[in-house]
Amino acid sequence: MERKEWPLWEVFIRSRNGLDHKHCGSVHAPDAGIALQSARDVYTRRQEGVSIWVVRADQIHASDPDAKPEMFDPADDKIYRHPTFYKLPDEVDHM
Amino acid sequence: MYTQAIDVPTDQPQDAKRAPAAVVDNPAYQEEFDAKLARGEFIEAKDWMPEGYRKTLIRQISQHAHSEIVGMLPEGNWITRAPTLKRKSILLAKVQDEGGHGLYLYAAAETLGVSRDELVEALHAGKAKYSSIFNYPTLTWADIGVIGWLVDGAAIMNQIPLCRCSYGPYARAMVRVCKEESFHQRQGFDLLLALMRGSREQRDMVQDATNRWWWPVLMMFGPHDSHSEHGEQSAKWGIKRISNDELRQKFIDAAVPQARVLGVTLPDAKLMWNEARGHYDYGEIDWTEFRNVINGHGPCNRERLAARVKAWEDGAWVRQAALAYARKQELKGNAA
């Protein structure tokens, strides 16, 4: 019995206009057309989507979880990026 | 739809002395992993995890997926014989959902570094298990209602705590499943209500189906806690949040008043409210039957597996043709 797997695609769905496409899982499909159909069948049976993106899984590049400190720590000590860092007179504090 | 602690009960209770020591692959990573679990945080696909954690999840998630797909068969059996168009549409939608649930779960299992082909191979070779409940036959239309009421009811009990399991992709799949599961139980109960308001023959059919499914449903929750092989480690890893016995008790406590509303008797003479415990007492489960069924000797095991293997083999030409067509289109595109 030959087993030749269909490639893996990651699925992103926008549930309604105004919202982002969100990752919701994956499907196996031989091409984009069938990937979109499958994604529709599997992930939107109850009107959960108005738009579907499918991306071949091998086209997705992810940050290295081991490199989390190098990637994300630099943001930790830049508190001047936050509005609360700035003390203003009461009359203008609504800014 | 259905998962259970599909560990076969051991002959003796497990205790700490017999449990194998955890293999610590990397002390620094292990420490971070343990700290995450202690903080109630999620583990995601590319995070470091102990091999045992990965293997247990692959086993549990894939067996859950297999259960959904195999679970399409006993109900699929009645699609062509549903009594009305409304019931047929509902049953089609339910069985379609089960297919979808299986796919969510295969997708979650694959994030752990196992391929779909490997998972299907394990099922077809009889190496992977699926929920014992699907090895029973659907003999009458009332069975379809009882499956919705009791089998899906039991599945919901199991699946709600899993929405908070430590592995992100599995937890998220469970959230999606639980949203859809409620309709499964409600349509089953609705179906039975219609039968119970019908003829004497229809009421007897419901009682007969209840008699046949009740005990196998209780077995869905797995062996008693004291005899559960994987329970303790799974609890430490944040995979199993509530024990087998606790879930089974919750289910029974919920089912008794539901049976009363329907007007059916649950086939257990020992079923009795215990004021001191605040729960229903119930009779002894026949664990020999459970062991036989989970090990391949239930009424429908061979039939279920044969149906799955046939579907896979019969569909091979479609999978190959689709791949060949996609490659051809790609080449055409490149040549243009």
Short mmCIF file of C-alpha atoms in Angstrom, two decimals:
data_model
loop_
_atom_site.label_atom_id
_atom_site.label_comp_id
_atom_site.label_asym_id
_atom_site.label_seq_id
_atom_site.Cartn_x
_atom_site.Cartn_y
_atom_site.Cartn_z
CA MET A 1 0.00 0.00 0.00
CA GLU A 2 1.68 3.18 -1.17
CA ARG A 3 1.64 6.09 1.21
CA LYS A 4 2.42 9.40 -0.39
CA GLU A 5 1.28 12.20 1.80
CA TRP A 6 -0.34 15.37 0.63
CA PRO A 7 1.60 18.45 1.74
CA LEU A 8 0.61 20.23 4.95
CA TRP A 9 -1.00 23.68 4.86
CA GLU A 10 -1.62 26.00 7.81
CA VAL A 11 -5.04 27.64 7.87
CA PHE A 12 -5.91 31.20 8.89
CA ILE A 13 -9.51 32.40 9.11
CA ARG A 14 -10.99 35.88 9.40
CA SER A 15 -14.27 35.41 11.25
CA ARG A 16 -15.65 38.80 10.25
CA ASN A 17 -14.49 42.05 8.72
CA GLY A 18 -12.60 44.18 11.17
CA LEU A 19 -10.77 41.23 12.67
CA ASP A 20 -7.43 39.66 11.73
CA HIS A 21 -7.04 36.25 10.15
CA LYS A 22 -6.34 33.86 13.04
CA HIS A 23 -4.49 30.57 12.87
CA CYS A 24 -6.89 27.73 13.53
CA GLY A 25 -5.12 24.55 12.48
CA SER A 26 -3.92 22.70 9.42
CA VAL A 27 -5.07 20.56 6.49
CA HIS A 28 -3.36 18.20 4.06
CA ALA A 29 -4.01 19.01 0.39
CA PRO A 30 -2.25 18.51 -2.95
CA ASP A 31 -2.72 22.15 -4.04
CA ALA A 32 -4.06 25.51 -2.90
CA GLY A 33 -7.51 25.02 -4.39
CA ILE A 34 -8.19 21.84 -2.47
CA ALA A 35 -6.54 23.32 0.62
CA LEU A 36 -9.05 26.19 0.57
CA GLN A 37 -11.98 23.81 0.06
CA SER A 38 -10.83 21.52 2.85
CA ALA A 39 -10.25 24.45 5.17
CA ARG A 40 -13.78 25.64 4.43
CA ASP A 41 -15.18 22.16 5.17
CA VAL A 42 -13.18 21.57 8.32
CA TYR A 43 -13.03 24.98 9.96
CA THR A 44 -16.13 26.93 8.93
CA ARG A 45 -19.16 24.69 9.33
CA ARG A 46 -20.86 27.21 11.57
CA GLN A 47 -20.26 30.50 9.82
CA GLU A 48 -16.94 30.98 11.56
CA GLY A 49 -15.34 32.65 8.58
CA VAL A 50 -15.62 35.21 5.83
CA SER A 51 -12.10 34.76 4.53
CA ILE A 52 -9.58 31.91 4.50
CA TRP A 53 -5.82 31.99 3.97
CA VAL A 54 -3.87 28.79 3.46
CA VAL A 55 -0.09 28.74 3.54
CA ARG A 56 2.12 25.75 2.85
CA ALA A 57 3.57 24.83 6.23
CA ASP A 58 7.11 24.81 4.85
CA GLN A 59 6.68 28.45 3.81
CA ILE A 60 6.17 29.55 7.40
CA HIS A 61 9.25 30.75 9.23
CA ALA A 62 9.13 30.84 13.02
CA SER A 63 11.34 32.43 15.63
CA ASP A 64 13.47 30.02 17.62
CA PRO A 65 11.93 29.38 21.05
CA ASP A 66 15.47 28.95 22.43
CA ALA A 67 16.26 32.47 21.30
CA LYS A 68 13.34 34.01 23.22
CA PRO A 69 15.61 36.06 25.54
CA GLU A 70 17.64 37.60 22.69
CA MET A 71 14.52 38.32 20.63
CA PHE A 72 12.22 39.72 23.29
CA ASP A 73 14.20 40.87 26.35
CA PRO A 74 15.38 44.15 24.76
CA ALA A 75 11.79 45.40 24.89
CA ASP A 76 11.61 44.86 28.67
CA ASP A 77 13.70 47.86 29.74
CA LYS A 78 12.33 50.41 27.29
CA ILE A 79 9.55 51.60 29.56
CA TYR A 80 9.65 55.04 27.89
CA ARG A 81 7.69 53.41 25.04
CA HIS A 82 4.64 53.32 27.31
CA PRO A 83 2.33 56.33 27.84
CA THR A 84 2.37 55.80 31.61
CA PHE A 85 6.10 56.70 31.75
CA TYR A 86 5.19 60.37 31.28
CA LYS A 87 3.82 62.44 34.24
CA LEU A 88 1.85 65.41 32.92
CA PRO A 89 -0.11 68.20 34.64
CA ASP A 90 -3.70 67.15 35.47
CA GLU A 91 -5.27 69.57 32.96
CA VAL A 92 -3.60 67.77 30.05
CA ASP A 93 -3.31 64.24 31.50
CA HIS A 94 -6.08 62.92 29.26
CA MET A 95 -3.50 62.66 26.45
CA MET B 1 -15.87 13.57 19.98
CA TYR B 2 -14.69 10.87 22.29
CA THR B 3 -11.60 10.28 24.23
CA GLN B 4 -11.00 8.16 27.23
CA ALA B 5 -8.10 7.01 29.28
CA ILE B 6 -7.51 4.07 26.95
CA ASP B 7 -5.11 2.40 29.29
CA VAL B 8 -5.91 -1.21 30.01
CA PRO B 9 -6.34 -1.81 33.74
CA THR B 10 -3.37 -3.55 35.28
CA ASP B 11 -3.89 -6.47 37.60
CA GLN B 12 -2.50 -4.58 40.55
CA PRO B 13 -2.84 -0.99 41.63
CA GLN B 14 0.05 1.28 40.62
CA ASP B 15 2.13 2.83 43.34
CA ALA B 16 5.06 5.22 43.43
CA LYS B 17 7.66 2.46 43.93
CA ARG B 18 6.73 0.76 40.66
CA ALA B 19 6.41 3.90 38.56
CA PRO B 20 9.54 4.46 36.45
CA ALA B 21 11.68 7.50 37.25
CA ALA B 22 11.29 10.36 34.78
CA VAL B 23 14.12 10.59 32.24
CA VAL B 24 15.63 14.04 32.61
CA ASP B 25 16.94 14.86 29.16
CA ASN B 26 18.20 18.33 29.95
CA PRO B 27 18.11 19.75 33.45
CA ALA B 28 17.87 23.45 32.52
CA TYR B 29 15.10 22.91 29.99
CA GLN B 30 13.33 20.49 32.35
CA GLU B 31 13.36 23.12 35.08
CA GLU B 32 11.83 25.72 32.78
CA PHE B 33 9.25 23.21 31.57
CA ASP B 34 8.26 22.30 35.14
CA ALA B 35 8.07 25.97 36.10
CA LYS B 36 5.77 26.70 33.15
CA LEU B 37 3.43 23.88 34.19
CA ALA B 38 3.47 25.08 37.80
CA ARG B 39 2.49 28.58 36.62
CA GLY B 40 -0.38 27.09 34.64
CA GLU B 41 1.13 28.22 31.34
CA PHE B 42 0.79 26.41 28.03
CA ILE B 43 3.44 24.42 26.21
CA GLU B 44 3.45 25.16 22.47
CA ALA B 45 4.65 23.07 19.54
CA LYS B 46 8.24 24.19 19.25
CA ASP B 47 8.91 24.51 22.99
CA TRP B 48 11.28 22.01 24.61
CA MET B 49 9.40 19.14 26.27
CA PRO B 50 10.43 15.83 27.86
CA GLU B 51 10.25 12.90 25.44
CA GLY B 52 7.73 11.18 27.69
CA TYR B 53 5.42 14.20 27.52
CA ARG B 54 5.67 14.27 23.73
CA LYS B 55 5.06 10.50 23.41
CA THR B 56 2.10 10.51 25.78
CA LEU B 57 0.48 13.38 23.91
CA ILE B 58 1.05 11.76 20.52
CA ARG B 59 -0.58 8.60 21.84
CA GLN B 60 -3.51 10.34 23.51
CA ILE B 61 -4.26 12.91 20.81
CA SER B 62 -3.95 10.44 17.94
CA GLN B 63 -6.15 7.88 19.71
CA HIS B 64 -8.67 10.63 20.31
CA ALA B 65 -8.53 11.44 16.58
CA HIS B 66 -8.92 7.77 15.61
CA SER B 67 -11.95 7.58 17.92
CA GLU B 68 -13.65 10.44 16.10
CA ILE B 69 -13.09 8.91 12.68
CA VAL B 70 -14.08 5.37 13.69
CA GLY B 71 -17.02 6.91 15.56
CA MET B 72 -18.46 8.03 12.23
CA LEU B 73 -19.16 4.38 11.37
CA PRO B 74 -21.82 3.27 13.89
CA GLU B 75 -23.83 6.43 13.24
CA GLY B 76 -23.16 6.47 9.51
CA ASN B 77 -24.87 3.10 9.52
CA TRP B 78 -28.28 4.80 9.95
CA ILE B 79 -27.98 7.75 7.57
CA THR B 80 -29.83 5.95 4.77
CA ARG B 81 -32.51 4.76 7.21
CA ALA B 82 -33.27 7.92 9.19
CA PRO B 83 -37.06 8.16 9.61
CA THR B 84 -37.44 11.74 8.31
CA LEU B 85 -35.51 14.22 6.16
CA LYS B 86 -34.98 16.41 9.23
CA ARG B 87 -33.40 13.55 11.18
CA LYS B 88 -31.30 12.58 8.16
CA SER B 89 -29.96 16.14 7.78
CA ILE B 90 -29.18 16.29 11.49
CA LEU B 91 -27.38 12.93 11.45
CA LEU B 92 -25.39 13.92 8.36
CA ALA B 93 -24.33 17.13 10.11
CA LYS B 94 -23.31 15.24 13.23
CA VAL B 95 -21.26 12.63 11.38
CA GLN B 96 -19.65 15.40 9.35
CA ASP B 97 -18.71 17.10 12.64
CA GLU B 98 -17.05 13.90 13.86
CA GLY B 99 -14.95 13.83 10.72
CA GLY B 100 -14.00 17.43 11.36
CA HIS B 101 -13.12 16.68 14.99
CA GLY B 102 -10.84 13.86 13.88
CA LEU B 103 -9.08 16.27 11.53
CA TYR B 104 -8.61 18.95 14.24
CA LEU B 105 -7.02 16.28 16.41
CA TYR B 106 -4.76 14.82 13.71
CA ALA B 107 -3.61 18.39 13.05
CA ALA B 108 -2.82 18.83 16.76
CA ALA B 109 -0.99 15.48 16.98
CA GLU B 110 1.10 16.34 13.90
CA THR B 111 2.47 19.46 15.62
CA LEU B 112 4.39 17.04 17.86
CA GLY B 113 6.51 15.75 14.98
CA VAL B 114 4.57 12.71 13.81
CA SER B 115 3.15 12.32 10.29
CA ARG B 116 -0.44 11.55 9.31
CA ASP B 117 0.76 8.45 7.46
CA GLU B 118 2.41 7.11 10.63
CA LEU B 119 -0.76 7.69 12.63
CA VAL B 120 -3.01 6.00 10.07
CA GLU B 121 -0.55 3.12 9.77
CA ALA B 122 -0.64 2.60 13.55
CA LEU B 123 -4.44 2.47 13.55
CA HIS B 124 -4.65 0.07 10.62
CA ALA B 125 -1.99 -2.22 12.05
CA GLY B 126 -3.98 -2.44 15.30
CA LYS B 127 -1.16 -0.75 17.24
CA ALA B 128 -3.13 2.37 18.09
CA LYS B 129 -6.36 2.15 20.05
CA TYR B 130 -9.60 4.07 19.79
CA SER B 131 -12.44 4.51 22.21
CA SER B 132 -13.94 1.14 23.19
CA ILE B 133 -17.49 2.43 22.76
CA PHE B 134 -17.32 2.31 18.96
CA ASN B 135 -16.90 -1.44 18.94
CA TYR B 136 -20.59 -1.85 19.69
CA PRO B 137 -23.27 -2.11 16.97
CA THR B 138 -26.13 0.32 16.32
CA LEU B 139 -29.04 -2.09 16.15
CA THR B 140 -32.00 0.31 16.04
CA TRP B 141 -32.82 3.95 15.33
CA ALA B 142 -33.10 4.51 19.09
CA ASP B 143 -29.37 3.66 19.36
CA ILE B 144 -28.66 6.87 17.44
CA GLY B 145 -30.52 8.89 20.07
CA VAL B 146 -28.84 7.05 22.96
CA ILE B 147 -25.42 7.64 21.41
CA GLY B 148 -26.12 11.37 21.28
CA TRP B 149 -27.49 11.47 24.83
CA LEU B 150 -25.04 9.16 26.63
CA VAL B 151 -21.94 8.67 24.48
CA ASP B 152 -21.60 12.32 23.49
CA GLY B 153 -22.60 13.24 27.04
CA ALA B 154 -19.70 11.20 28.38
CA ALA B 155 -17.38 12.70 25.78
CA ILE B 156 -18.35 16.21 26.87
CA MET B 157 -17.47 15.33 30.48
CA ASN B 158 -14.02 14.24 29.31
CA GLN B 159 -13.42 17.05 26.89
CA ILE B 160 -14.29 20.13 28.91
CA PRO B 161 -11.34 19.75 31.31
CA LEU B 162 -9.09 19.06 28.32
CA CYS B 163 -9.74 22.61 27.10
CA ARG B 164 -7.29 23.56 29.87
CA CYS B 165 -4.70 20.86 29.25
CA SER B 166 -1.11 22.07 29.18
CA TYR B 167 -0.43 21.47 25.48
CA GLY B 168 -1.67 24.49 23.50
CA PRO B 169 -2.67 22.86 20.19
CA TYR B 170 -4.63 20.10 21.98
CA ALA B 171 -6.37 22.56 24.31
CA ARG B 172 -7.39 24.78 21.39
CA ALA B 173 -8.67 21.81 19.40
CA MET B 174 -10.76 20.83 22.43
CA VAL B 175 -12.29 24.31 22.67
CA ARG B 176 -13.40 24.02 19.04
CA VAL B 177 -14.73 20.49 19.61
CA CYS B 178 -16.67 21.43 22.75
CA LYS B 179 -18.47 24.24 20.93
CA GLU B 180 -19.82 21.68 18.47
CA GLU B 181 -20.39 18.83 20.90
CA SER B 182 -23.36 20.37 22.68
CA PHE B 183 -25.56 20.06 19.58
CA HIS B 184 -24.61 16.37 19.41
CA GLN B 185 -26.01 15.64 22.84
CA ARG B 186 -29.10 17.84 22.41
CA GLN B 187 -30.10 16.26 19.08
CA GLY B 188 -29.81 12.80 20.64
CA PHE B 189 -31.99 13.73 23.58
CA ASP B 190 -34.47 15.44 21.26
CA LEU B 191 -34.63 12.28 19.14
CA LEU B 192 -35.35 10.14 22.20
CA LEU B 193 -38.03 12.53 23.46
CA ALA B 194 -39.83 12.12 20.14
CA LEU B 195 -39.68 8.32 20.43
CA MET B 196 -40.77 8.34 24.10
CA ARG B 197 -43.83 10.38 23.14
CA GLY B 198 -44.69 7.83 20.46
CA SER B 199 -45.91 4.26 20.42
CA ARG B 200 -45.33 1.50 22.93
CA GLU B 201 -42.98 -0.10 20.42
CA GLN B 202 -40.92 3.09 20.17
CA ARG B 203 -40.67 3.45 23.95
CA ASP B 204 -39.54 -0.17 24.26
CA MET B 205 -36.91 0.49 21.56
CA VAL B 206 -35.48 3.37 23.63
CA GLN B 207 -35.39 1.27 26.79
CA ASP B 208 -33.68 -1.58 24.96
CA ALA B 209 -31.04 0.75 23.49
CA THR B 210 -30.45 2.31 26.92
CA ASN B 211 -30.00 -1.17 28.42
CA ARG B 212 -27.35 -2.06 25.84
CA TRP B 213 -25.34 1.18 25.90
CA TRP B 214 -25.31 2.25 29.58
CA TRP B 215 -22.50 0.03 30.88
CA PRO B 216 -20.20 0.41 27.83
CA VAL B 217 -20.62 4.18 28.24
CA LEU B 218 -19.47 4.00 31.86
CA MET B 219 -16.39 2.11 30.62
CA MET B 220 -15.55 5.07 28.37
CA PHE B 221 -14.13 6.84 31.40
CA GLY B 222 -11.40 4.21 31.64
CA PRO B 223 -10.27 2.01 34.50
CA HIS B 224 -10.74 2.95 38.14
CA ASP B 225 -8.12 5.47 39.28
CA SER B 226 -6.28 2.85 41.35
CA HIS B 227 -5.78 0.72 38.22
CA SER B 228 -5.03 3.47 35.75
CA GLU B 229 -1.62 3.04 34.13
CA HIS B 230 -1.06 6.56 32.80
CA GLY B 231 -3.26 8.61 35.10
CA GLU B 232 -0.73 9.85 37.61
CA GLN B 233 1.94 10.98 35.18
CA SER B 234 -0.67 12.61 32.94
CA ALA B 235 -1.95 14.58 35.93
CA LYS B 236 1.60 15.78 36.76
CA TRP B 237 2.00 16.96 33.19
CA GLY B 238 -1.22 18.94 33.22
CA ILE B 239 -2.79 16.68 30.59
CA LYS B 240 -5.33 15.03 32.82
CA ARG B 241 -6.99 17.54 35.12
CA ILE B 242 -9.76 15.35 36.56
CA SER B 243 -9.53 11.63 37.39
CA ASN B 244 -11.40 8.80 35.63
CA ASP B 245 -13.60 8.03 38.63
CA GLU B 246 -14.41 11.68 39.26
CA LEU B 247 -15.52 12.19 35.66
CA ARG B 248 -17.53 8.97 35.69
CA GLN B 249 -19.31 10.06 38.90
CA LYS B 250 -20.13 13.50 37.46
CA PHE B 251 -21.56 11.83 34.39
CA ILE B 252 -23.76 9.43 36.35
CA ASP B 253 -25.03 12.24 38.59
CA ALA B 254 -26.05 14.20 35.48
CA ALA B 255 -27.57 11.23 33.61
CA VAL B 256 -29.95 10.04 36.32
CA PRO B 257 -32.25 13.10 36.23
CA GLN B 258 -32.01 13.12 32.41
CA ALA B 259 -33.25 9.51 32.33
CA ARG B 260 -36.11 10.52 34.59
CA VAL B 261 -37.18 13.27 32.17
CA LEU B 262 -37.14 10.73 29.32
CA GLY B 263 -38.97 8.12 31.33
CA VAL B 264 -36.37 5.37 30.91
CA THR B 265 -34.82 3.18 33.58
CA LEU B 266 -31.03 2.96 33.80
CA PRO B 267 -30.08 -0.75 33.95
CA ASP B 268 -28.39 -0.72 37.35
CA ALA B 269 -30.23 -2.04 40.40
CA LYS B 270 -27.56 -0.54 42.65
CA LEU B 271 -28.03 3.01 41.31
CA MET B 272 -29.09 4.97 44.39
CA TRP B 273 -28.66 8.47 45.78
CA ASN B 274 -26.20 8.51 48.68
CA GLU B 275 -27.03 11.51 50.87
CA ALA B 276 -23.79 11.24 52.85
CA ARG B 277 -21.61 11.33 49.70
CA GLY B 278 -23.79 13.73 47.80
CA HIS B 279 -23.56 11.46 44.73
CA TYR B 280 -25.25 8.42 43.20
CA ASP B 281 -23.88 5.03 44.20
CA TYR B 282 -23.66 2.60 41.29
CA GLY B 283 -22.98 -1.06 40.58
CA GLU B 284 -19.80 -2.87 39.59
CA ILE B 285 -18.45 -2.44 36.05
CA ASP B 286 -17.51 -5.64 34.20
CA TRP B 287 -13.83 -4.92 33.52
CA THR B 288 -13.39 -8.23 31.70
CA GLU B 289 -15.75 -6.98 29.01
CA PHE B 290 -13.81 -3.69 28.81
CA ARG B 291 -10.46 -5.51 28.48
CA ASN B 292 -11.81 -7.82 25.79
CA VAL B 293 -13.28 -4.99 23.77
CA ILE B 294 -10.23 -2.73 24.05
CA ASN B 295 -7.98 -5.64 23.03
CA GLY B 296 -9.85 -6.37 19.83
CA HIS B 297 -12.55 -8.83 20.85
CA GLY B 298 -15.64 -6.64 21.01
CA PRO B 299 -18.68 -7.20 18.74
CA CYS B 300 -17.51 -4.86 15.98
CA ASN B 301 -13.74 -4.41 16.26
CA ARG B 302 -12.89 -6.36 13.12
CA GLU B 303 -15.67 -4.72 11.12
CA ARG B 304 -14.63 -1.21 12.20
CA LEU B 305 -10.99 -1.68 11.33
CA ALA B 306 -11.81 -3.38 8.03
CA ALA B 307 -14.05 -0.46 7.08
CA ARG B 308 -11.27 2.02 7.81
CA VAL B 309 -8.64 0.06 5.91
CA LYS B 310 -10.98 -0.34 2.92
CA ALA B 311 -11.78 3.37 2.85
CA TRP B 312 -8.07 4.20 2.88
CA GLU B 313 -7.16 1.69 0.19
CA ASP B 314 -10.14 2.49 -2.03
CA GLY B 315 -9.21 6.17 -1.87
CA ALA B 316 -5.56 5.69 -2.82
CA TRP B 317 -6.11 6.42 -6.52
CA VAL B 318 -7.79 9.73 -5.63
CA ARG B 319 -4.87 10.84 -3.48
CA GLN B 320 -2.35 9.82 -6.14
CA ALA B 321 -4.31 11.42 -8.98
CA ALA B 322 -4.65 14.68 -7.06
CA LEU B 323 -0.90 14.80 -6.40
CA ALA B 324 -0.09 14.02 -10.04
CA TYR B 325 -2.48 16.73 -11.23
CA ALA B 326 -1.03 19.29 -8.82
CA ARG B 327 2.51 18.51 -10.01
CA LYS B 328 1.44 18.78 -13.65
CA GLN B 329 -0.13 22.19 -13.01
CA GLU B 330 2.99 23.35 -11.25
CA LEU B 331 5.18 22.32 -14.18
CA LYS B 332 2.85 24.06 -16.62
CA GLY B 333 3.07 27.17 -14.48
CA ASN B 334 6.87 27.03 -14.44
CA ALA B 335 7.08 26.48 -18.19
CA ALA B 336 4.84 29.47 -18.92
#
